[in-house]
mmCIF file of C-alpha atoms in Angstrom:
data_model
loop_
_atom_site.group_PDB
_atom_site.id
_atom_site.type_symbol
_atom_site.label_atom_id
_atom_site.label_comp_id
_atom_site.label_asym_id
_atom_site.label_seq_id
_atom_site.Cartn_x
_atom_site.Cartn_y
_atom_site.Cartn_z
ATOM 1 C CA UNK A 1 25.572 -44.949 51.166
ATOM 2 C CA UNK A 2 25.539 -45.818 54.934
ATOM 3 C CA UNK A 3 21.659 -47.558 55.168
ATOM 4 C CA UNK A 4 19.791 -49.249 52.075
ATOM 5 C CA UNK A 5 16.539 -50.554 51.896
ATOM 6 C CA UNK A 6 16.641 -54.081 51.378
ATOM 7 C CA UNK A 7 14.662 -55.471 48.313
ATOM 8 C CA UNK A 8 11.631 -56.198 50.536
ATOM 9 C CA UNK A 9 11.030 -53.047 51.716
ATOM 10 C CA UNK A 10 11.645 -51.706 47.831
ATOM 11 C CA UNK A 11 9.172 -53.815 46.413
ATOM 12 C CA UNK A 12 6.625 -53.334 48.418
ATOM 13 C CA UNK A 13 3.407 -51.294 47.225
ATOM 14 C CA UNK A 14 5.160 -50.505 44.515
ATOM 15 C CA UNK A 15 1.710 -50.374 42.477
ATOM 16 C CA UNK A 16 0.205 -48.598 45.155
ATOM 17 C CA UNK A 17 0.516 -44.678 45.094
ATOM 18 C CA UNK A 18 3.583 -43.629 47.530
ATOM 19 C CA UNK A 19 3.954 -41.995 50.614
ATOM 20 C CA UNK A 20 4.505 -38.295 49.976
ATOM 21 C CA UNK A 21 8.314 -37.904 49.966
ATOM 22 C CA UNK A 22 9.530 -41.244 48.473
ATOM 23 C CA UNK A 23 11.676 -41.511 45.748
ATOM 24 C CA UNK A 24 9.596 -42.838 43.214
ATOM 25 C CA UNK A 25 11.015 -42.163 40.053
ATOM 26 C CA UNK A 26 14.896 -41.414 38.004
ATOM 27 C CA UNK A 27 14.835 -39.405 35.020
ATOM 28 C CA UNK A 28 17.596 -38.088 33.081
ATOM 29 C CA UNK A 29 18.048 -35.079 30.317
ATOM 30 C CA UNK A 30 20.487 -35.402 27.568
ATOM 31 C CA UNK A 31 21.203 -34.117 24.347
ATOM 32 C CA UNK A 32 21.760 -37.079 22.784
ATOM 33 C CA UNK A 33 18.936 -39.531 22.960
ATOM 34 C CA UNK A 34 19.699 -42.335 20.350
ATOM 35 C CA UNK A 35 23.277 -42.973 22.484
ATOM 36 C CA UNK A 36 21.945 -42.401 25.730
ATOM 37 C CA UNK A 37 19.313 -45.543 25.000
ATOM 38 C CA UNK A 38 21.992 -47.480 23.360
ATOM 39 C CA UNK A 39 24.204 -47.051 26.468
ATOM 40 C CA UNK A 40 21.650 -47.769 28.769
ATOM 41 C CA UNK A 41 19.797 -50.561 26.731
ATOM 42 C CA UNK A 42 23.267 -52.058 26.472
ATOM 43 C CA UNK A 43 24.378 -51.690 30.209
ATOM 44 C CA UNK A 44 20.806 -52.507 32.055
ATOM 45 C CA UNK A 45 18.992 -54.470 29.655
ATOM 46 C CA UNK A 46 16.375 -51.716 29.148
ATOM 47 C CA UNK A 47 14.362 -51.311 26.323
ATOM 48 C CA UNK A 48 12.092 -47.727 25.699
ATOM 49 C CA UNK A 49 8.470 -46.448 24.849
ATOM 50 C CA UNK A 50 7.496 -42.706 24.377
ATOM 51 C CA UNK A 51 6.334 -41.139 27.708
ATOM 52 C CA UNK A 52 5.017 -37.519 27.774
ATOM 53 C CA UNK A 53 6.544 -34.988 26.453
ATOM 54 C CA UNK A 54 5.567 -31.761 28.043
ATOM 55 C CA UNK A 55 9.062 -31.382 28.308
ATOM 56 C CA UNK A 56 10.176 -32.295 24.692
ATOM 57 C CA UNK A 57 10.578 -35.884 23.783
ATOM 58 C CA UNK A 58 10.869 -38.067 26.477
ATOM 59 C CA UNK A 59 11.187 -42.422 26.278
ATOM 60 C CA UNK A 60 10.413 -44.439 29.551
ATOM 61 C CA UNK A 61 12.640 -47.401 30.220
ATOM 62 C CA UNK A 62 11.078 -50.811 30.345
ATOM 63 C CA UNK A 63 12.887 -53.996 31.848
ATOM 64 C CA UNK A 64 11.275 -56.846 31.489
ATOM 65 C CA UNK A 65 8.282 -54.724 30.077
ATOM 66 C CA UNK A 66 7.954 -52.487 33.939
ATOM 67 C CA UNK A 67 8.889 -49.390 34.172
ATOM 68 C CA UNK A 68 12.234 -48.288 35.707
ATOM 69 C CA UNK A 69 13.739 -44.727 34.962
ATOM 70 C CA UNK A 70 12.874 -42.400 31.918
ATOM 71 C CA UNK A 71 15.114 -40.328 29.411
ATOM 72 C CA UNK A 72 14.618 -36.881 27.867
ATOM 73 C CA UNK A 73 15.995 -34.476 25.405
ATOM 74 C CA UNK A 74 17.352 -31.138 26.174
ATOM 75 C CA UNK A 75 16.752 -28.195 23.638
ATOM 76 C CA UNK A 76 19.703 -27.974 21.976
ATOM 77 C CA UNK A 77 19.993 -24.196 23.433
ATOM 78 C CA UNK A 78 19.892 -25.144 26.787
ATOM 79 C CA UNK A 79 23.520 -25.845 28.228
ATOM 80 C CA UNK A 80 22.561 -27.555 31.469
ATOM 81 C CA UNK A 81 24.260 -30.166 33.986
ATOM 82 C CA UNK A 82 23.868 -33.911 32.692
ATOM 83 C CA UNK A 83 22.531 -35.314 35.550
ATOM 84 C CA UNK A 84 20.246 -38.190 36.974
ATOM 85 C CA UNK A 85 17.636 -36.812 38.617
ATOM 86 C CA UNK A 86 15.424 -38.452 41.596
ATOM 87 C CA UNK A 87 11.642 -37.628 41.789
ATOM 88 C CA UNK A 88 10.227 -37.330 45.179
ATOM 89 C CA UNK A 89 6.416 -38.431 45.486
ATOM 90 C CA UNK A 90 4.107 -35.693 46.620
ATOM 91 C CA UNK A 91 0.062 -36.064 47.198
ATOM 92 C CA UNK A 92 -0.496 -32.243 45.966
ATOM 93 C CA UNK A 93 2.399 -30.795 43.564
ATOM 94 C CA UNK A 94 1.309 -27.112 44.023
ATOM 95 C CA UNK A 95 1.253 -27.302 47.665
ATOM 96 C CA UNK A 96 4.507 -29.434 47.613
ATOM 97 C CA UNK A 97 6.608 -26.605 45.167
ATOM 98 C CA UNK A 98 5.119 -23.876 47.535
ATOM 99 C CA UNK A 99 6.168 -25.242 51.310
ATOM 100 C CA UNK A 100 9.831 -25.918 48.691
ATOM 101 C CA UNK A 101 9.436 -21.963 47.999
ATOM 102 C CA UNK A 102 8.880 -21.356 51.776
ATOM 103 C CA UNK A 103 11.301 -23.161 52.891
ATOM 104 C CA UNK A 104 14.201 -21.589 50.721
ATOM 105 C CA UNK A 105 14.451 -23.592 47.637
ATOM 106 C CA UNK A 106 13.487 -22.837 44.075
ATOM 107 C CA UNK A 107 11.009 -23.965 42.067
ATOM 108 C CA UNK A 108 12.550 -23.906 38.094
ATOM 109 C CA UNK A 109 10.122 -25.924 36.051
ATOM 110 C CA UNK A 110 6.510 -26.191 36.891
ATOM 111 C CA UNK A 111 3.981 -27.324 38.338
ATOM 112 C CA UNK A 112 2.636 -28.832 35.106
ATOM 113 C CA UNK A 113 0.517 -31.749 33.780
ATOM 114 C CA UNK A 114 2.461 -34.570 32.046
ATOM 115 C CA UNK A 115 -0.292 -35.708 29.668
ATOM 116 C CA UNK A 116 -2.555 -37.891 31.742
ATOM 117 C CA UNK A 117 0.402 -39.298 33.648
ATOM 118 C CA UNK A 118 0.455 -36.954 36.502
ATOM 119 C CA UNK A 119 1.709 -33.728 37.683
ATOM 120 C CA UNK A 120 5.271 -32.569 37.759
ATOM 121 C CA UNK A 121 7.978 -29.758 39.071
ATOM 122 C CA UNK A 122 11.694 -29.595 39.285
ATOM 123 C CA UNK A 123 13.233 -27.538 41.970
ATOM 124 C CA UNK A 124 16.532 -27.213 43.822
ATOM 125 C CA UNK A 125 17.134 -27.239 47.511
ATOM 126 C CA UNK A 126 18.590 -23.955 49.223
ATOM 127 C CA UNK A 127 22.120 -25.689 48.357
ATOM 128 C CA UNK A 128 21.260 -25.674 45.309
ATOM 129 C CA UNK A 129 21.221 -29.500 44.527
ATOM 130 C CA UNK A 130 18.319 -30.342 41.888
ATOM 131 C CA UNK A 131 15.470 -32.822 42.360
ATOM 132 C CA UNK A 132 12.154 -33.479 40.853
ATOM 133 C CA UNK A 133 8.175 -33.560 42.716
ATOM 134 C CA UNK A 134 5.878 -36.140 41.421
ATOM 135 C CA UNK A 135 1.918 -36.214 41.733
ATOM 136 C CA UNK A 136 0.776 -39.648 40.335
ATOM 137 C CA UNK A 137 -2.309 -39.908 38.303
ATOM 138 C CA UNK A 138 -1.938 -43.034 35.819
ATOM 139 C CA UNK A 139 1.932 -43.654 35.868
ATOM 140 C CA UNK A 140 2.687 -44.379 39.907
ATOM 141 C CA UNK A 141 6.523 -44.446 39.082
ATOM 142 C CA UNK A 142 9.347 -46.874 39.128
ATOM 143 C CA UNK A 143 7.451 -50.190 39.141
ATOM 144 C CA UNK A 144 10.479 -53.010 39.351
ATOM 145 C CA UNK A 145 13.185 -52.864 42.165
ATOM 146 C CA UNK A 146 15.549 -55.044 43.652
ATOM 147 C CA UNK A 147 16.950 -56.447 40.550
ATOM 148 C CA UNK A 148 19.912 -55.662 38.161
ATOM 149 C CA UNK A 149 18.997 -52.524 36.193
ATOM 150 C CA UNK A 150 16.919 -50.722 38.645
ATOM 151 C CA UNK A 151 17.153 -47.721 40.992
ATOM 152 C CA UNK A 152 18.695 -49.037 44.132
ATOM 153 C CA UNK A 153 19.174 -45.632 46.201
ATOM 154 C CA UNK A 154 19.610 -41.897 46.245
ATOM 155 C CA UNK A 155 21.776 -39.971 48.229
ATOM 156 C CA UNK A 156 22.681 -35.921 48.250
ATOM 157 C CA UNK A 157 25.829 -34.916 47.927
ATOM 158 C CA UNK A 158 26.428 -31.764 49.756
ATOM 159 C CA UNK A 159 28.521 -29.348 51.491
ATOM 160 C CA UNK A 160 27.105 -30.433 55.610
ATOM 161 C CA UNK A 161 23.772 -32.058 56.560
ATOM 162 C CA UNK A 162 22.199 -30.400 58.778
ATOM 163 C CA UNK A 163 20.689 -27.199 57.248
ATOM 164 C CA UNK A 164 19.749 -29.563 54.001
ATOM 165 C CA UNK A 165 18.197 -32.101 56.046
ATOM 166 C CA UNK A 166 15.984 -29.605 58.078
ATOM 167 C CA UNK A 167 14.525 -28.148 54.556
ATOM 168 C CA UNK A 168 13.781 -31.752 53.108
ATOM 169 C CA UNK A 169 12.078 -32.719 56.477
ATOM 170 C CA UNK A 170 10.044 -29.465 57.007
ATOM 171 C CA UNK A 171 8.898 -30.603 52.700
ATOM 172 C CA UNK A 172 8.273 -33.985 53.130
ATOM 173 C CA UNK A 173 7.784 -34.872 56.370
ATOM 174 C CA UNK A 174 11.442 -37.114 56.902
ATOM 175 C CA UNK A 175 12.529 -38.209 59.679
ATOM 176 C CA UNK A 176 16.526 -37.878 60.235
ATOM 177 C CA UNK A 177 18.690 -40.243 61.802
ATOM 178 C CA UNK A 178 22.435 -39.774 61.466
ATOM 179 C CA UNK A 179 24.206 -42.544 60.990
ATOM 180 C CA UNK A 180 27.227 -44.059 63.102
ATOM 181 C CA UNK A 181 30.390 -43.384 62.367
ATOM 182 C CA UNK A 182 33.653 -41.452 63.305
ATOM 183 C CA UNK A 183 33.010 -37.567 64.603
ATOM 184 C CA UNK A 184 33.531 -35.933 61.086
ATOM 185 C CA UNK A 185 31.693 -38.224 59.149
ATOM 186 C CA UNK A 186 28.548 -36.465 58.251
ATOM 187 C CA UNK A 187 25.785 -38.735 57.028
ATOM 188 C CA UNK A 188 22.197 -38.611 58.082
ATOM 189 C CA UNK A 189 19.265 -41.146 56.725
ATOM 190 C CA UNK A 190 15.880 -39.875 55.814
ATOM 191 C CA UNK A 191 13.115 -42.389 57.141
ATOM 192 C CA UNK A 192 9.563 -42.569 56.190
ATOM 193 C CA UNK A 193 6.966 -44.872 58.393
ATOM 194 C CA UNK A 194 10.127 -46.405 59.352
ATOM 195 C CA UNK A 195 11.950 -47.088 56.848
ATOM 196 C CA UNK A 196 15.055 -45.330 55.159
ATOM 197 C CA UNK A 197 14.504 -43.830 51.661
ATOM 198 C CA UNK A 198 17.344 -41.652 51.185
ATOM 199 C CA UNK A 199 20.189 -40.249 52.244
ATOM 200 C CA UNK A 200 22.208 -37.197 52.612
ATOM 201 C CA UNK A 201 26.550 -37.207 52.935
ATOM 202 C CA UNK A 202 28.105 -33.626 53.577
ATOM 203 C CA UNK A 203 31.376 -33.945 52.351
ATOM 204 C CA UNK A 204 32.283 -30.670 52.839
ATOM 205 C CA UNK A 205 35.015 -29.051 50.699
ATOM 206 C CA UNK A 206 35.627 -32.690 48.825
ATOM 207 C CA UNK A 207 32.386 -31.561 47.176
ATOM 208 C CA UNK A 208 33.299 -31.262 43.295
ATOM 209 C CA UNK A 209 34.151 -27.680 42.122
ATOM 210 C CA UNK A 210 32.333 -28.402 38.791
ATOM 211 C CA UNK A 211 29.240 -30.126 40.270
ATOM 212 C CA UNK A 212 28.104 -28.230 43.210
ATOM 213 C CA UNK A 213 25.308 -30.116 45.748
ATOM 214 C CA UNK A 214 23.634 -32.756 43.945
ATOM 215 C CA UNK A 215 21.467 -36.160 44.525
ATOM 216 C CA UNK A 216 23.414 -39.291 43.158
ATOM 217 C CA UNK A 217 21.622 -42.357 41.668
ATOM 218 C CA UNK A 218 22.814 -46.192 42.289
ATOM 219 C CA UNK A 219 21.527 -48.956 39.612
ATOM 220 C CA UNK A 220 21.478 -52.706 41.184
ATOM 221 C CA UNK A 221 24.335 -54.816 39.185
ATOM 222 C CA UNK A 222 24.638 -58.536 39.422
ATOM 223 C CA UNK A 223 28.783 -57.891 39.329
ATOM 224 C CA UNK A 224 30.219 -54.528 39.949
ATOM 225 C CA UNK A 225 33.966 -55.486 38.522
ATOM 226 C CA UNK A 226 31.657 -56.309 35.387
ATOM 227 C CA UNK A 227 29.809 -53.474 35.137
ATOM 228 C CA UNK A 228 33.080 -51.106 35.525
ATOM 229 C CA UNK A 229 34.148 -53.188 32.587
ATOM 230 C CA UNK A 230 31.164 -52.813 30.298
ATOM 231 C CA UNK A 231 30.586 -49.542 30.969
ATOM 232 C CA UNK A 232 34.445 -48.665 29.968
ATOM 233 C CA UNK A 233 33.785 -50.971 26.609
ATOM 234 C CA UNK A 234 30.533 -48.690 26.063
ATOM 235 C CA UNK A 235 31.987 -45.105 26.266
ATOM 236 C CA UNK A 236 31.788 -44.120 30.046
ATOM 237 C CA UNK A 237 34.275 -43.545 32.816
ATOM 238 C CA UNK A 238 35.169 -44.794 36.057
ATOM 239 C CA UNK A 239 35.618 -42.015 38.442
ATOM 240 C CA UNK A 240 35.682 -44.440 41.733
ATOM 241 C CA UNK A 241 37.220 -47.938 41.529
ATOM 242 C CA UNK A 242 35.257 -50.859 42.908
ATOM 243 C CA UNK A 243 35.293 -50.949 46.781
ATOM 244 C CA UNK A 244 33.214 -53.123 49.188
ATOM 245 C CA UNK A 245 30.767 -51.068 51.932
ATOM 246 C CA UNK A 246 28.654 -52.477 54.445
ATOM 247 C CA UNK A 247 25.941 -52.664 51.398
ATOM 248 C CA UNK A 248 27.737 -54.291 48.560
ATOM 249 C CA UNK A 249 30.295 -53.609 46.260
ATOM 250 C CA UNK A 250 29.958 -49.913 44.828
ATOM 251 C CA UNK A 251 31.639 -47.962 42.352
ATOM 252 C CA UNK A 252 31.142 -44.243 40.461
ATOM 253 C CA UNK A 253 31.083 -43.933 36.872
ATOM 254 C CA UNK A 254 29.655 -41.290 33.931
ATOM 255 C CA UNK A 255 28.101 -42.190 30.928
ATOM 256 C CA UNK A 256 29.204 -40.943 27.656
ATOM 257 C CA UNK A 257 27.370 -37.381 28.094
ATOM 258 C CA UNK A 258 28.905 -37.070 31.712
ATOM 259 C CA UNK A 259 25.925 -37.990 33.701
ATOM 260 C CA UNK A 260 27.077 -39.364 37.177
ATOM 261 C CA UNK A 261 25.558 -42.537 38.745
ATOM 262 C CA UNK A 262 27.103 -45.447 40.679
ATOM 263 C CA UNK A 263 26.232 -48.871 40.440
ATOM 264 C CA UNK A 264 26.304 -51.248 43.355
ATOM 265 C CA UNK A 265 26.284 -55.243 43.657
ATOM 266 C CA UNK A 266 24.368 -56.334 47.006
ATOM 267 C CA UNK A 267 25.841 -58.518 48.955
ATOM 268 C CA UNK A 268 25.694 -61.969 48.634
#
């Protein structure tokens, strides 16, 4: 996580539909639902209503009564990755999932309508990490940021940069700056109108065996030592210890189904 957005930039329009291409949304799958919302109600302060459930039941998270991320259920025959996955904003979700086609990725799930909500499809990128494509229609997204409990960033994790970064641009439209930094480091920012949205690290053969390519999610703390500490208490597990970066104080966990995240405490 070389560039964030600061809490400005997050908040603003966030009632407003999106530029195509901006994360907009987290959602996760599980197969437990009851402890995933007990974790996360515990850890963020969220509480949960039903949200479609084209996809099998489905709960949105609310803090402070906005909406912030969303949780669904896995059939219990599907034996998929746990894994947080970012929603990129498109104005046409058919048109989106086709250029994704075109461009060497894979569509999985979709297009389809999510109730009156909006229009959906999951795909992977030609690495093979997963993300989601969002049309809004009455729910525009993640509509609190900059606090404790909400989506901070998202960043691929990847094998190199450069052929992953041309497919995302040539989808949405991103403009790539790489960031500064010794010769191997291998980090480039995706900008829209601007401002940076995302980001992409190719760490090469550090990559996880077990994991493959995939987008990471980081949740705004108030106190990262505290958070380690409360997610421990709650059933998770530190894979990174606390460490201070230009951007705050960051560190990787799992919840209690395995789904990787990372929370981060801006700085003061």
């Amino acid at each position: 996580m070389t560039e964030a957005r600061g809490s400005a930039d997050l908040n603003a329009d966030t009632h407003t539909r999106r530029t195509q291409g901006t994360p907009c949304w987290v959602s996760l799958m599980v197969h437990g639902m009851a402890t995933t919302q007990e974790f996360y109600g515990e850890l963020f302060g969220w509480e949960f209503q039903p949200g479609p459930h084209q996809l099998g039941p489905y709960v949105r998270a609310l803090l402070d009564g906005q909406e912030v991320a969303g949780i669904g259920q896995l059939p219990p025959d599907r034996h998929l990755p746990i894994a947080w996955t970012p929603y990129l904003a498109s104005d046409d979700v058919d048109q989106t999932a086709e250029t994704v086609r075109m461009c060497g990725g894979t569509v999985g799930v979709g297009p389809l309508d999510a109730d009156e909500a909006g229009r959906l499809a999951i795909g992977s990128d030609p690495s093979g990490a997963v993300f989601g494509i969002w049309q809004a229609a009455a729910h525009l997204g993640t509509s609190i940021t900059g606090v404790p409990g909400t989506p901070a960033w998202n960043e691929l994790l990847t094998f190199e940069t450069e052929s992953v970064a041309k497919f995302y641009g040539a989808v949405f439209g991103y403009e790539e700056r790489p960031a500064a930094g010794p010769a191997d480091f291998d980090y480039v920012t995706l900008h829209l109108d601007g401002h940076p949205v995302a980001g992409i690290h190719g760490v090469g053969t550090a990559l996880p065996r077990d994991r493959g390519p995939h987008w990471m999610t980081y949740f705004e703390v108030a106190d990262t030592d505290e958070a380690l500490r409360h997610i421990t208490d709650l059933g998770g597990h530190p894979l990174t210890p606390p460490h201070d970066s230009p951007h705050g104080r960051v560190a990787t966990v799992t919840d209690p189904e395995g789904a990787m995240f990372s929370v981060i405490q801006s700085p003061r």
